[in-house]
XYZ file of C-alpha atoms in Angstrom:
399
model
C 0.000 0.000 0.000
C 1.301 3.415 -0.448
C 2.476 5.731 2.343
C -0.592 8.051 1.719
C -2.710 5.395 1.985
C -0.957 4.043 4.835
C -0.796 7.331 6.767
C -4.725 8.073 5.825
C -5.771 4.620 7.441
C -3.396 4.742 10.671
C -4.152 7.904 11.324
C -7.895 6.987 11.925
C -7.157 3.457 13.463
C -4.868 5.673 15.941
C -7.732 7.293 17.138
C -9.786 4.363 17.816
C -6.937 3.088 19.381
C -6.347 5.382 21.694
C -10.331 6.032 22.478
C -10.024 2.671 25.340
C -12.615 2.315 27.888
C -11.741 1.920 31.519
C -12.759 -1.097 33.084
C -13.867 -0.918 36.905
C -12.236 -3.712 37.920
C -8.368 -4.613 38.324
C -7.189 -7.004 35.447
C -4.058 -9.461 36.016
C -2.898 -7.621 32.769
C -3.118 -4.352 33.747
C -0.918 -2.178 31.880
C -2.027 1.158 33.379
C -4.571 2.110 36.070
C -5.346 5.697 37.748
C -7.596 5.646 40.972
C -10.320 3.358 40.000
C -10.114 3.404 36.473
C -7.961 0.288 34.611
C -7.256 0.258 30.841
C -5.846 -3.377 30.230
C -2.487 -4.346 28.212
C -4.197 -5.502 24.823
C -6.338 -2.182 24.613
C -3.213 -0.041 25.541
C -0.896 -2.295 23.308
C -3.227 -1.551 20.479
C -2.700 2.012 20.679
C 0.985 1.739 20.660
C 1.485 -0.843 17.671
C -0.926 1.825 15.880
C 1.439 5.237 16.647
C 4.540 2.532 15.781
C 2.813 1.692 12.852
C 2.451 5.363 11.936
C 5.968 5.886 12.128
C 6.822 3.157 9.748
C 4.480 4.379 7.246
C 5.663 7.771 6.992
C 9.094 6.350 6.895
C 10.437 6.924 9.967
C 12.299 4.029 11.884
C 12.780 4.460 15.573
C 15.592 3.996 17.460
C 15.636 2.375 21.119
C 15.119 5.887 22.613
C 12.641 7.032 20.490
C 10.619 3.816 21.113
C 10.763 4.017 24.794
C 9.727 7.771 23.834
C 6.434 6.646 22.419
C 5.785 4.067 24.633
C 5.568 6.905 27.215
C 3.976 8.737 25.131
C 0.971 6.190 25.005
C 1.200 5.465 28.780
C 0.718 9.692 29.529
C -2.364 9.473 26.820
C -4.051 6.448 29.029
C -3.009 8.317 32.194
C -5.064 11.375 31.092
C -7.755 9.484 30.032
C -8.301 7.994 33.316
C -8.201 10.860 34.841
C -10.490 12.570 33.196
C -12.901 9.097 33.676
C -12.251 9.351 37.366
C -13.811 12.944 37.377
C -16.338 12.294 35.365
C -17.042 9.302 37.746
C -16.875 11.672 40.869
C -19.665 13.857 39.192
C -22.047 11.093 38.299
C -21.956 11.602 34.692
C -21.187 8.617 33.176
C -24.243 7.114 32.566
C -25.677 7.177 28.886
C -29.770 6.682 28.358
C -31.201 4.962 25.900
C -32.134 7.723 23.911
C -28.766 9.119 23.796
C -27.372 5.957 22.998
C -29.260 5.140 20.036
C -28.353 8.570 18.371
C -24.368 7.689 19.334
C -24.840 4.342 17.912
C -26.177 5.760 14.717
C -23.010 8.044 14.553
C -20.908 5.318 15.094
C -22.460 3.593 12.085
C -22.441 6.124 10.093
C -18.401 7.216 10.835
C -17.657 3.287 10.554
C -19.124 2.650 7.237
C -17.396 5.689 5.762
C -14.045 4.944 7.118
C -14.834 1.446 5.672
C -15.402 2.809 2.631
C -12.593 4.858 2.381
C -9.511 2.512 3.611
C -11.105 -0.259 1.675
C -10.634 1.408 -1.548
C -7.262 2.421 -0.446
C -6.653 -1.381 -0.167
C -7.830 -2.165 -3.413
C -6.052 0.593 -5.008
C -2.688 -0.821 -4.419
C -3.907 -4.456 -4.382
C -6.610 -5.004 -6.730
C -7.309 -8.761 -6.119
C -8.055 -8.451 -2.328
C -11.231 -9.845 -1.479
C -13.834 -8.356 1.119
C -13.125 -11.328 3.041
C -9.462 -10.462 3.363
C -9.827 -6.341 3.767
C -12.203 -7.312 6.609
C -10.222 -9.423 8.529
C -7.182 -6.829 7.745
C -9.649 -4.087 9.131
C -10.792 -5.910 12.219
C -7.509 -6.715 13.357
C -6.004 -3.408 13.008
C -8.969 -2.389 15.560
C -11.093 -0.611 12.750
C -14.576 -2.221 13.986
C -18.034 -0.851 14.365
C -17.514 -1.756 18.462
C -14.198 0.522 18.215
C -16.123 3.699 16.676
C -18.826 3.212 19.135
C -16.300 3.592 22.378
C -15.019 6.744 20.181
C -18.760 8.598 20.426
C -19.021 7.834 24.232
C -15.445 9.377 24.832
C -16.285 12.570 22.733
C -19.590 12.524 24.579
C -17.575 12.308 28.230
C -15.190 14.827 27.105
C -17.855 17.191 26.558
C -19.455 16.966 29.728
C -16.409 16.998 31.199
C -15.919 20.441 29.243
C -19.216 21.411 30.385
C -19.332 20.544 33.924
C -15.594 22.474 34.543
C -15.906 25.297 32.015
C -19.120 25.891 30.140
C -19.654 26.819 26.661
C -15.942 27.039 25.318
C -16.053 30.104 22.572
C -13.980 31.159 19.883
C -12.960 34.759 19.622
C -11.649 36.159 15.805
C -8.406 37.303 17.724
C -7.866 33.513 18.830
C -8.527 32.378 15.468
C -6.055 34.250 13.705
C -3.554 33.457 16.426
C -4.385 29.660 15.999
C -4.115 29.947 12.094
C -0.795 32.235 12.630
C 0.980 29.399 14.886
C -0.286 26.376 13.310
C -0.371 26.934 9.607
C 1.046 30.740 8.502
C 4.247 30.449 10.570
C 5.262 27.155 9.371
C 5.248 27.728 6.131
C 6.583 30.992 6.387
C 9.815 29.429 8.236
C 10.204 27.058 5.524
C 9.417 29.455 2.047
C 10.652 32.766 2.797
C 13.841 33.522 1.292
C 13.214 30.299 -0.318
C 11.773 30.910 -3.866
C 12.913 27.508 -5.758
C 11.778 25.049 -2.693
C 8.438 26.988 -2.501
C 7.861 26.562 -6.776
C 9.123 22.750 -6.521
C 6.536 21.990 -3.529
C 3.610 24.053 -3.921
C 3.804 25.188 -7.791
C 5.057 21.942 -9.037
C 4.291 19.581 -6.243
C 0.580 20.374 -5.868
C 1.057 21.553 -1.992
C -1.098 23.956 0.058
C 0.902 26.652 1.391
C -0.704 28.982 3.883
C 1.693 31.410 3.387
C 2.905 33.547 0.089
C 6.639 34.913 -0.240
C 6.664 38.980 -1.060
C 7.950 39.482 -4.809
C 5.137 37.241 -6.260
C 2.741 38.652 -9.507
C 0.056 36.958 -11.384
C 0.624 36.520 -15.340
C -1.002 34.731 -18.291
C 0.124 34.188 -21.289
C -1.186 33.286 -24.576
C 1.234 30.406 -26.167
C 1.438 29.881 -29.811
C 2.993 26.488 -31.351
C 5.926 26.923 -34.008
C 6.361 25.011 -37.082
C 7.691 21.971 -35.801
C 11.168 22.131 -37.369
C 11.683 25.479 -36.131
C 10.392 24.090 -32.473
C 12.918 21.459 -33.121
C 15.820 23.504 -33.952
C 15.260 25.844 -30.897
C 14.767 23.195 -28.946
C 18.100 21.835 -29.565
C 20.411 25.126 -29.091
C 18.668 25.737 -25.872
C 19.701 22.230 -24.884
C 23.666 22.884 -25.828
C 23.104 19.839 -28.780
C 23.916 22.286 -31.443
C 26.626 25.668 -31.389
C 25.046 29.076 -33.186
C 26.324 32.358 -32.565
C 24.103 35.344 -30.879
C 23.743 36.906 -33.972
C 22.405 33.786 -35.407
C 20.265 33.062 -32.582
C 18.959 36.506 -32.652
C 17.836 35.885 -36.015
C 16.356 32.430 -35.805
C 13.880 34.098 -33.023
C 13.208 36.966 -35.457
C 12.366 34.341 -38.085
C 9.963 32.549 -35.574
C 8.434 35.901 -34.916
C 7.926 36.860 -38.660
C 6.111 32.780 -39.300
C 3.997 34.056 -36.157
C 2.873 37.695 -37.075
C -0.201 37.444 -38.604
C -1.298 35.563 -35.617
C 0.339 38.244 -32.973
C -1.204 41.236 -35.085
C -4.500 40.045 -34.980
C -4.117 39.592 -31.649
C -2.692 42.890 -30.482
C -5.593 44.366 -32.683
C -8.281 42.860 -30.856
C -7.004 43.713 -27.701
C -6.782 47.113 -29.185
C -10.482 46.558 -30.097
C -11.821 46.015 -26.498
C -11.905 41.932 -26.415
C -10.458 40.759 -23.092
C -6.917 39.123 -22.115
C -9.464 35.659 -22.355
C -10.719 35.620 -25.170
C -7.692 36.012 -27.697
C -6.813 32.818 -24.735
C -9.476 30.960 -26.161
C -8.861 31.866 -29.966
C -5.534 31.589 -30.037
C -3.521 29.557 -27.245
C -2.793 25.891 -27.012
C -2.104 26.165 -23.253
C -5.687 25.162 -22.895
C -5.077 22.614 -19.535
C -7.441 24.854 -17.864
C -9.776 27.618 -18.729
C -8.601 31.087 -19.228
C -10.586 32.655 -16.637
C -8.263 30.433 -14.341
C -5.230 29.863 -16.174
C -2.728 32.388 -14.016
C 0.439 31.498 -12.555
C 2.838 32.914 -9.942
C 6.068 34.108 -10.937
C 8.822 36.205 -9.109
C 12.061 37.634 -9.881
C 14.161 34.385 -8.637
C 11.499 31.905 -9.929
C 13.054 28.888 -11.639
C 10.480 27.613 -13.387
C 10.183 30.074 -16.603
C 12.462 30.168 -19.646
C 14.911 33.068 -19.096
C 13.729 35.199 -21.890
C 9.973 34.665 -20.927
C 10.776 35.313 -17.322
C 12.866 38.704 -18.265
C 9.618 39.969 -20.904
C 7.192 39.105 -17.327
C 9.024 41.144 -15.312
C 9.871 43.893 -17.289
C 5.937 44.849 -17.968
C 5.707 47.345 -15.200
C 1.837 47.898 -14.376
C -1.104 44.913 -13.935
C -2.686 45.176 -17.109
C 0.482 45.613 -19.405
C 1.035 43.382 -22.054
C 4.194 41.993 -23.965
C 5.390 42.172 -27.247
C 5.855 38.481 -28.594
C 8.443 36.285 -26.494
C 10.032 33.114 -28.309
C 11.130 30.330 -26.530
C 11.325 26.899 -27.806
C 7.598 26.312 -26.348
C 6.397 28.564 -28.814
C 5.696 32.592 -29.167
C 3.856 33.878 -26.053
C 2.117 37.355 -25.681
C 1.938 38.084 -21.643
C -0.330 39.656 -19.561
C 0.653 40.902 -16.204
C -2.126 40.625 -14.475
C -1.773 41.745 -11.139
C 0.297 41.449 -8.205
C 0.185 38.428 -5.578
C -0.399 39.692 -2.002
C 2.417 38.636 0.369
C 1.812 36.891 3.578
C -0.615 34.648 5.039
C -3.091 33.010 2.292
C -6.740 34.146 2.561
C -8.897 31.120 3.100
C -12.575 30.775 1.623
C -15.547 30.607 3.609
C -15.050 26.742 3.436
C -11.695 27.082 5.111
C -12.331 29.404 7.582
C -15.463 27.002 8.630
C -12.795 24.095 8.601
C -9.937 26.178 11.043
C -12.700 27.846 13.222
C -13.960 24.040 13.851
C -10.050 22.824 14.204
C -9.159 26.442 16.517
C -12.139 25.448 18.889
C -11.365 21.682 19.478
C -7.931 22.570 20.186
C -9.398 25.545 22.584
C -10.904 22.105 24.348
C -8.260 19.736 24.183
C -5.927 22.386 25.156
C -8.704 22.924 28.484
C -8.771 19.180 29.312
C -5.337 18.777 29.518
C -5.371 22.001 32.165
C -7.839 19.597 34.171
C -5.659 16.503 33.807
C -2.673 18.228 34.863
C -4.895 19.838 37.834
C -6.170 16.688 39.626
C -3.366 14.245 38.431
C -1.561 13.804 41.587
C -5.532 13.252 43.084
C -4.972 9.681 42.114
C -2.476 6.922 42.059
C -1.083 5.880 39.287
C 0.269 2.304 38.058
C 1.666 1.664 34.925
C 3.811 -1.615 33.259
C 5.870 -0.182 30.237
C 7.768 -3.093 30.248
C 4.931 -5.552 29.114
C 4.595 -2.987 26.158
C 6.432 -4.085 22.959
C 7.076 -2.295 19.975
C 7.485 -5.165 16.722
C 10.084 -4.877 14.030
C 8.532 -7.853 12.082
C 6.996 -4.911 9.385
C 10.545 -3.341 8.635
């Protein structure tokens, strides 16, 4: 399976993993208990073969420290989880009613089959002749069961009670969002882009990334690209590749020949635009970049960008106002007439209503998390603690 696929599906069997109930009871295979509250080895063994499983599919083998680093890791997760069942305990709000119960169970259905869904075409993408026999035993024993997603609604159900009972109605102000969406997303990328123009083209222009933040020095173009006749394509194509030796002055005119095949095209263009049509529509008419439609076919380019031909690059930059357009560039794509068409504001990238719906929702459950783990902290020492890292193993049988 690939790594994508692999990180998609772990990442959602790690929280199912990690959602354990508590038993009431002492087990003879305890492998942590706080006060009362017992989470037994297999459950807690689960959780760590899933975040070691993680690590393997994003490529990342652990040494001996960094193993005993997540096994800790795990143990603090159950720890807090206890603790936060203990209190909830304390307050008698642990039971669930039947009404209540029905609508979590529906949830859980609902969030299984999807899931289900999802990492079973994953499955199938990178082994076509699995059958549902096989993907379902694969999913069950990776801990990806209707039972498992269940457990997960009741926790999220506790934790909000918990978040009720101790703190109310937890609210989002616009100041915290931006902060949140400054120190998770904008500063990151920032860090890594800035002063970074060719890593920033090869990940987010080439690769297909997200970044959520824009280096200053960036404007918008388009360009309308005509094909040469192929031997003249073919010829250019091999001086700008070293294959053949011209002089400048023959290079010169070789371009100027390109550009005299092209006119008729380029003056009826530069006449239209003359005319009133729109940047677009000579797009439409004329260009054979047509991978996407003009409205939407702008790119980025700055004054370090490595990406553009050298002579298309210097014609961009030299057009001084948004709106300005070129006279003919040749390169051994073909002749282009550019349009600068505005400039690309630096700084954090503004979201659409869709995002900011998706960060507000991510700001606020960190706003809770971030609130529980001031209550775990707070009545920690309330309760004794008992853990057994050393029944937990982390397998090297998958490497």
């Amino acid at each position: 399976m690939r790594k994508s696929a692999w990180i998609s599906l772990l990442c959602c069997l790690l929280m199912l993993c990690c959602a354990g109930c508590g038993a009431a009871a002492a087990q003879p295979d305890t492998a942590v208990r706080v006060g009362g509250i017992v989470y037994d080895l297999q459950t807690v063994q689960s959780s760590l073969t899933a975040n070691s499983m993680l690590c393997e599919a994003s490529g990342t083998s652990l040494n001996d420290e960094q193993k005993q680093k997540l096994i800790d890791n795990v143990l603090e997760h159950f720890i807090g989880l206890g603790v936060l069942e203990n209190l909830l305990r304390e307050a008698g709000q642990t039971d669930i009613d039947e009404q209540t119960q029905l609508l979590l169970d529906e949830q859980a259905r609902q969030a299984y089959e999807a899931a289900r869904q999802q990492m079973s075409a994953a499955i199938r993408e990178e082994s076509p002749d699995a059958s549902d026999e096989q993907i379902g035993a694969f999913l069950s024993d990776m801990g990806c069961t209707l039972d498992a997603y269940r457990q997960e609604q009741e926790l999220i159900l506790k934790k909000q009670r918990l978040l009720n009972l101790y703190y109310g109605e937890i609210t989002l102000s616009d100041e915290e969002l931006s902060e949140y969406y400054e120190q998770q997303y904008v500063s990151v990328c920032r860090e890594r882009y800035q002063g970074n123009i060719p890593l920033f083209e090869q990940e987010i222009l080439m690769g297909g990334g997200i970044s959520y933040y824009i280096p200053q020095g960036y404007r918008r173009i388009k360009h309308i690209v005509m094909a040469l006749p192929q031997d003249m394509a073919d010829r250019l194509s091999a001086l700008q590749s070293g294959s053949s030796a011209i002089s400048q002055d023959e290079w010169q005119a070789l371009l100027d020949a390109a550009g005299e095949v092209m006119k008729p095209k380029t003056d009826a263009i530069y006449q239209a635009l003359e005319n009133g049509e729109n940047f677009e529509s000579q797009m439409r008419l004329y260009s054979c970049d047509t991978g996407v439609a003009p409205e939407d076919a702008d790119y980025l380019l700055h004054a370090d960008s490595v990406l553009w031909d050298a002579v298309f690059l210097e014609a961009a930059l030299a057009l001084e106002h948004p709106g300005d357009v070129s006279q003919p560039v040749v390169t051994a794509s073909g002749i282009h007439i550019i349009l600068y068409a505005g400039d690309e504001p630096a700084g954090p990238l503004a979201l659409t209503e869709e995002q900011q719906d998706l960060l507000r929702q991510a700001a606020l459950s960190d706003k809770q998390a971030q609130a529980l783990e001031a209550l775990v902290s707070q009545h920690r020492s309330d309760y004794e603690i008992e853990t057994h890292p050393e029944w937990l193993t982390i397998s090297n049988e998958s490497r």
